[in-house]
Coordinates of C-alpha atoms and ligand atoms in Angstrom, one line a residue:
M1 CA 93.5 0.0 53.1
T2 CA 93.3 -1.8 56.9
T3 CA 89.8 -3.1 57.5
D4 CA 89.1 -4.8 60.7
I5 CA 89.5 -8.2 59.6
D6 CA 93.0 -7.3 59.1
K7 CA 93.6 -7.1 62.8
R8 CA 92.4 -10.2 63.9
L9 CA 95.3 -12.7 65.1
I10 CA 94.8 -16.4 64.3
W11 CA 97.2 -19.1 65.5
L12 CA 99.3 -20.7 62.7
N13 CA 102.2 -23.1 63.6
G14 CA 102.7 -22.4 67.0
R15 CA 102.6 -18.3 66.3
I16 CA 99.8 -15.7 67.1
V17 CA 99.9 -13.7 63.9
P18 CA 97.6 -11.0 62.1
L19 CA 95.4 -12.7 59.5
P20 CA 97.3 -11.0 56.6
E21 CA 100.6 -12.4 57.4
A22 CA 99.4 -16.2 57.9
T23 CA 100.4 -17.5 54.6
I24 CA 100.3 -21.1 53.3
N25 CA 102.2 -22.6 50.6
V26 CA 100.3 -22.4 47.2
L27 CA 101.6 -25.7 46.5
S28 CA 100.6 -27.5 49.8
P29 CA 98.0 -30.3 49.7
T30 CA 95.4 -28.3 51.8
A31 CA 95.5 -25.3 49.2
Q32 CA 95.4 -27.7 46.0
F33 CA 93.3 -30.6 47.2
G34 CA 91.3 -29.0 50.3
A35 CA 93.3 -31.8 52.3
N36 CA 92.7 -30.2 55.8
V37 CA 90.3 -31.4 58.5
F38 CA 88.7 -28.8 60.8
E39 CA 86.2 -28.1 63.1
G40 CA 83.7 -24.9 63.5
I41 CA 83.2 -24.1 66.9
R42 CA 81.2 -21.4 68.7
C43 CA 82.1 -19.6 71.7
Y44 CA 79.2 -17.3 73.5
W45 CA 79.8 -14.4 75.6
N46 CA 77.9 -14.4 78.9
D47 CA 77.8 -11.0 80.1
E48 CA 76.6 -11.4 83.6
H49 CA 79.5 -14.0 84.0
Q50 CA 82.0 -11.9 82.2
Q51 CA 82.9 -15.2 80.5
L52 CA 83.5 -16.6 77.2
Y53 CA 82.1 -20.0 76.8
A54 CA 83.3 -22.7 74.3
F55 CA 80.6 -24.9 73.5
R56 CA 81.3 -29.0 73.5
L57 CA 85.1 -28.4 73.1
H58 CA 85.8 -31.8 74.0
E59 CA 83.5 -33.3 71.2
H60 CA 84.7 -31.2 68.5
Y61 CA 88.3 -32.3 69.4
K62 CA 87.1 -36.0 69.3
R63 CA 85.8 -35.4 66.1
L64 CA 88.7 -33.8 64.5
K65 CA 91.1 -36.3 65.9
N66 CA 88.5 -39.1 64.2
S67 CA 88.6 -37.0 61.0
M68 CA 92.4 -36.9 61.1
K69 CA 92.6 -40.9 61.8
M70 CA 90.5 -41.3 59.1
F71 CA 92.2 -39.2 56.5
R72 CA 95.1 -41.0 57.7
M73 CA 97.1 -37.7 59.1
E74 CA 99.5 -37.7 61.8
D75 CA 97.7 -37.6 65.4
K76 CA 100.4 -34.6 65.9
Y77 CA 98.2 -32.6 68.6
S78 CA 96.8 -33.7 72.0
V79 CA 93.6 -32.6 73.3
E80 CA 95.6 -30.2 75.7
E81 CA 97.7 -28.8 72.9
L82 CA 94.2 -28.3 70.7
T83 CA 92.9 -26.4 73.6
Q84 CA 95.6 -24.3 75.1
A85 CA 96.2 -22.9 71.6
L86 CA 92.7 -21.9 71.1
I87 CA 92.7 -20.1 74.7
D88 CA 95.9 -18.4 73.5
V89 CA 94.3 -17.0 70.3
I90 CA 91.2 -16.0 72.0
K91 CA 93.0 -14.0 74.7
A92 CA 95.5 -12.6 72.3
N93 CA 92.2 -11.0 70.6
N94 CA 90.5 -10.2 74.1
Y95 CA 87.1 -11.2 72.3
K96 CA 84.5 -10.5 74.7
E97 CA 81.5 -11.4 72.3
D98 CA 80.0 -14.1 70.5
I99 CA 82.3 -15.9 68.0
A100 CA 83.1 -18.6 65.3
V101 CA 86.3 -20.3 65.4
R102 CA 87.6 -22.3 62.4
Q103 CA 90.3 -24.9 63.8
T104 CA 91.9 -26.5 60.9
V105 CA 94.6 -29.3 60.6
F106 CA 96.2 -29.2 57.3
L107 CA 98.7 -30.9 54.9
D108 CA 101.3 -28.3 54.4
G109 CA 104.4 -28.6 52.3
F110 CA 105.3 -29.6 49.0
G111 CA 103.3 -32.5 48.8
S112 CA 100.6 -34.3 46.7
W113 CA 97.3 -35.4 47.4
M114 CA 98.6 -38.7 48.8
S115 CA 101.0 -37.1 51.3
K116 CA 100.7 -37.8 54.9
G117 CA 102.7 -34.6 56.1
P118 CA 103.8 -32.4 57.3
V119 CA 100.8 -32.0 59.4
N120 CA 100.3 -28.2 60.8
M121 CA 97.3 -26.3 62.1
F122 CA 95.7 -23.0 62.3
I123 CA 93.1 -21.4 64.5
A124 CA 91.2 -18.4 63.1
P125 CA 88.5 -17.0 65.7
I126 CA 86.0 -14.5 63.9
P127 CA 83.2 -12.6 65.9
K128 CA 79.5 -13.7 64.8
G129 CA 76.7 -12.8 66.4
R130 CA 73.5 -15.5 67.4
T131 CA 71.1 -16.4 64.7
L132 CA 68.0 -14.9 64.4
S133 CA 65.1 -16.3 66.7
P134 CA 62.9 -19.0 64.5
D135 CA 60.0 -16.8 64.0
K136 CA 62.1 -14.4 61.9
L137 CA 63.5 -16.8 60.0
G138 CA 62.3 -19.4 57.3
L139 CA 64.2 -21.5 54.9
K140 CA 62.7 -22.5 51.3
C141 CA 64.6 -25.8 50.3
C142 CA 64.7 -28.0 47.7
V143 CA 65.4 -31.8 47.6
S144 CA 68.9 -31.5 45.7
S145 CA 69.6 -33.0 42.3
W146 CA 72.8 -34.0 44.0
Q147 CA 73.2 -37.2 45.9
R148 CA 74.9 -36.7 49.5
I149 CA 78.6 -38.1 49.3
S150 CA 78.8 -41.8 51.4
D151 CA 80.9 -43.8 53.2
R152 CA 81.6 -46.2 50.1
N153 CA 83.5 -43.2 48.2
I154 CA 84.2 -40.0 50.6
S155 CA 82.8 -40.2 53.8
P156 CA 80.7 -37.3 55.2
K157 CA 81.7 -38.4 58.6
V158 CA 85.2 -36.9 57.7
K159 CA 85.0 -33.2 58.4
V160 CA 87.5 -32.7 55.1
G161 CA 87.5 -29.8 53.3
A162 CA 87.1 -31.4 50.0
N163 CA 83.8 -32.7 50.8
Y164 CA 82.2 -29.3 50.8
I165 CA 82.5 -29.5 47.0
N166 CA 79.5 -31.7 47.1
S167 CA 77.8 -29.0 49.6
R168 CA 78.8 -26.3 47.2
M169 CA 77.1 -28.1 44.1
A170 CA 73.8 -28.4 46.0
Q171 CA 73.9 -25.1 47.5
L172 CA 74.5 -23.2 44.2
E173 CA 72.0 -25.1 42.5
A174 CA 69.4 -24.5 44.9
M175 CA 69.9 -20.8 44.9
E176 CA 70.2 -20.5 41.4
N177 CA 66.8 -22.2 41.2
G178 CA 65.4 -19.5 43.4
Y179 CA 65.7 -21.3 46.7
D180 CA 67.5 -20.5 50.0
S181 CA 69.0 -24.0 50.3
A182 CA 69.1 -27.9 49.7
I183 CA 68.3 -31.2 51.3
F184 CA 70.4 -33.7 50.3
M185 CA 69.2 -37.6 49.8
N186 CA 71.4 -40.5 50.2
E187 CA 72.9 -43.2 48.1
Q188 CA 69.7 -45.3 49.7
G189 CA 67.1 -42.3 48.6
K190 CA 66.7 -41.6 51.9
V191 CA 66.7 -38.0 53.5
S192 CA 70.3 -37.2 54.9
E193 CA 71.4 -33.4 55.7
G194 CA 71.6 -30.2 54.6
P195 CA 74.9 -28.8 53.0
G196 CA 76.4 -27.6 56.2
S197 CA 73.7 -28.7 58.8
C198 CA 72.0 -31.7 60.1
L199 CA 68.1 -32.1 60.0
F200 CA 65.1 -32.8 62.1
I201 CA 61.2 -33.4 61.2
V202 CA 58.4 -33.3 63.4
R203 CA 55.4 -35.5 63.1
D204 CA 52.6 -35.6 65.5
G205 CA 54.9 -34.3 68.5
V206 CA 57.8 -36.5 67.8
L207 CA 61.0 -35.3 66.5
I208 CA 62.7 -37.8 64.1
T209 CA 66.2 -37.3 62.3
P210 CA 68.1 -39.6 60.2
P211 CA 70.5 -41.9 61.5
V212 CA 74.5 -41.3 61.6
T213 CA 74.4 -44.0 58.9
A214 CA 72.4 -42.2 56.6
S215 CA 75.2 -40.3 55.2
I216 CA 75.5 -37.2 57.3
L217 CA 78.2 -35.8 59.5
E218 CA 78.0 -36.9 63.1
S219 CA 77.1 -33.3 64.2
I220 CA 77.5 -32.1 67.5
T221 CA 74.3 -29.8 67.6
R222 CA 72.1 -33.2 66.5
S223 CA 73.2 -34.8 69.3
T224 CA 72.7 -31.9 71.5
I225 CA 69.4 -31.1 70.5
I226 CA 68.2 -34.6 70.9
E227 CA 69.5 -34.5 74.6
L228 CA 67.7 -31.5 75.2
A229 CA 64.6 -32.3 73.5
Q230 CA 64.2 -35.4 75.6
N231 CA 65.6 -34.2 79.1
E232 CA 64.3 -30.5 78.9
L233 CA 61.2 -30.5 76.7
G234 CA 60.1 -34.0 77.6
L235 CA 59.9 -34.9 73.8
K236 CA 60.4 -38.2 72.0
A237 CA 63.2 -38.1 69.7
I238 CA 64.3 -40.6 67.5
E239 CA 66.5 -41.6 64.8
R240 CA 65.4 -43.4 61.9
D241 CA 65.4 -43.2 57.8
V242 CA 63.2 -40.3 56.5
D243 CA 61.6 -40.4 53.1
R244 CA 61.6 -37.6 51.0
T245 CA 57.7 -37.3 51.0
E246 CA 57.5 -37.0 54.7
L247 CA 59.2 -33.6 54.4
Y248 CA 55.9 -32.4 52.4
I249 CA 53.8 -33.9 55.0
C250 CA 55.3 -33.5 58.7
D251 CA 54.3 -30.7 60.6
E252 CA 58.0 -29.0 61.1
V253 CA 61.4 -29.3 59.6
F254 CA 64.5 -27.9 61.1
L255 CA 68.3 -27.5 60.1
C256 CA 70.7 -27.4 62.8
G257 CA 74.4 -26.8 63.1
S258 CA 77.1 -24.8 65.0
A259 CA 77.3 -22.2 62.8
M260 CA 73.4 -21.8 61.5
E261 CA 72.1 -23.0 65.3
V262 CA 68.4 -23.8 64.6
V263 CA 66.9 -22.8 61.5
P264 CA 63.2 -23.6 60.5
V265 CA 62.6 -24.7 56.9
T266 CA 59.0 -23.5 56.0
Q267 CA 59.0 -24.9 52.5
V268 CA 60.3 -27.7 50.6
D269 CA 59.9 -28.3 47.0
G270 CA 57.1 -25.7 47.2
C271 CA 55.0 -27.5 49.6
M272 CA 54.8 -25.6 52.5
V273 CA 55.7 -27.3 55.9
G274 CA 53.0 -27.3 58.4
A275 CA 51.4 -23.5 58.6
G276 CA 54.4 -22.2 56.7
E277 CA 56.1 -20.6 59.5
S278 CA 58.3 -21.9 62.5
G279 CA 56.7 -24.5 64.6
L280 CA 56.1 -24.5 68.4
I281 CA 58.6 -27.5 68.9
T282 CA 61.0 -25.7 66.8
K283 CA 60.9 -22.6 68.5
A284 CA 61.1 -24.2 72.0
I285 CA 64.3 -26.4 70.7
S286 CA 66.1 -23.4 69.4
E287 CA 65.5 -21.3 72.7
T288 CA 66.8 -24.3 74.7
Y289 CA 69.6 -24.5 72.6
M290 CA 70.6 -21.0 73.0
R291 CA 70.3 -20.9 76.7
A292 CA 72.2 -24.1 77.0
V293 CA 75.1 -22.6 74.9
A294 CA 75.3 -19.3 76.6
C295 CA 75.2 -21.0 80.1
Q296 CA 71.9 -20.1 81.0
L297 CA 70.8 -23.5 81.5
L298 CA 71.2 -25.3 84.8
G299 CA 72.8 -28.7 84.4
Y300 CA 74.5 -28.0 81.2
E301 CA 77.9 -26.8 82.3
K302 CA 79.3 -29.8 81.4
W303 CA 79.2 -28.8 77.9
L304 CA 80.8 -25.4 78.3
T305 CA 84.9 -24.6 78.7
E306 CA 85.7 -21.2 80.2
L307 CA 88.4 -19.4 78.1
Y308 CA 89.0 -16.7 80.2
Ligands
PMP1 N1 76.4 -31.6 58.5 C1 77.4 -30.7 57.6 C2 77.8 -31.1 56.3 C3 78.0 -29.7 58.4 O1 79.0 -29.2 57.5 C4 77.7 -29.2 59.6 C5 78.2 -28.3 60.2 N2 79.7 -28.6 60.6 C6 76.8 -30.1 60.2 C7 76.1 -31.1 59.7 C8 76.3 -29.8 61.8 O2 77.5 -30.2 62.4 P1 77.8 -29.4 63.9 O3 76.3 -29.7 64.4 O4 78.6 -30.5 64.5 O5 78.6 -28.3 63.5

């Protein structure tokens, strides 16, 4: 039976093919060991402009190239090639809606976990609507019994497929124990991030987030929020270590990332955060972020790439 997803076109090694025809060698290091680096990129449709905007493409490709370097992969694609391939596959699908793109550079062929090539790429753009507004959402999280991977073993800065085994352990444990998601602590016993997102807290009107050295992915949403909070909302935003107990006594907690955007956390380890619903600062940040991504916030066009 043909389902919608079967009709999607993806880019694989220079060819645009229907998703079911995009096959990868089962013995490749990507299939066996998660030896791939990738980006999750969001593109937002602006109906008034009749335009699809890719959000912070330049920063995504910079991080992708950094991941390839740290993972010792051949730097095979220029930023121009990465961009053009994305544009080609989006145009081939004729998407005129919000989408999420998985752009993945992987180790192909009959290699082992230590092979460096051949390097190939796929780009899979899939329709994905925006996350509900914060007042309709609220995650109940636990602090995970699993520690976040660190720069001393497998670095969370490398956005490599295999890193998500650490995320999987925390997320599944949290759900099995009745929570929606988990918050990791790092090797130093400080708050790190979520399984697929970064974390902010609000204390007395100040926005606080763990530093990039706290075993986190160098999140693009995180730096976007710091900039928007300071420049658009006049908030003080600081990067510093966060203690576990601060999650219990702060006024607001939220998670953020390209996929989830901004989502409030209303309970941590059974402690109610603030009034147990999305706080005002979380709402303001979410609203400003959603305007920026869709080209509805003056002065932030620099973050957007027109795809048509
Ligand atoms: N941390 C982890 C572990 C993630 O997987 C993600 C999602 N890419 C993030 C943080 C958020 O990163 P970004 O804002 O760049 O999407």
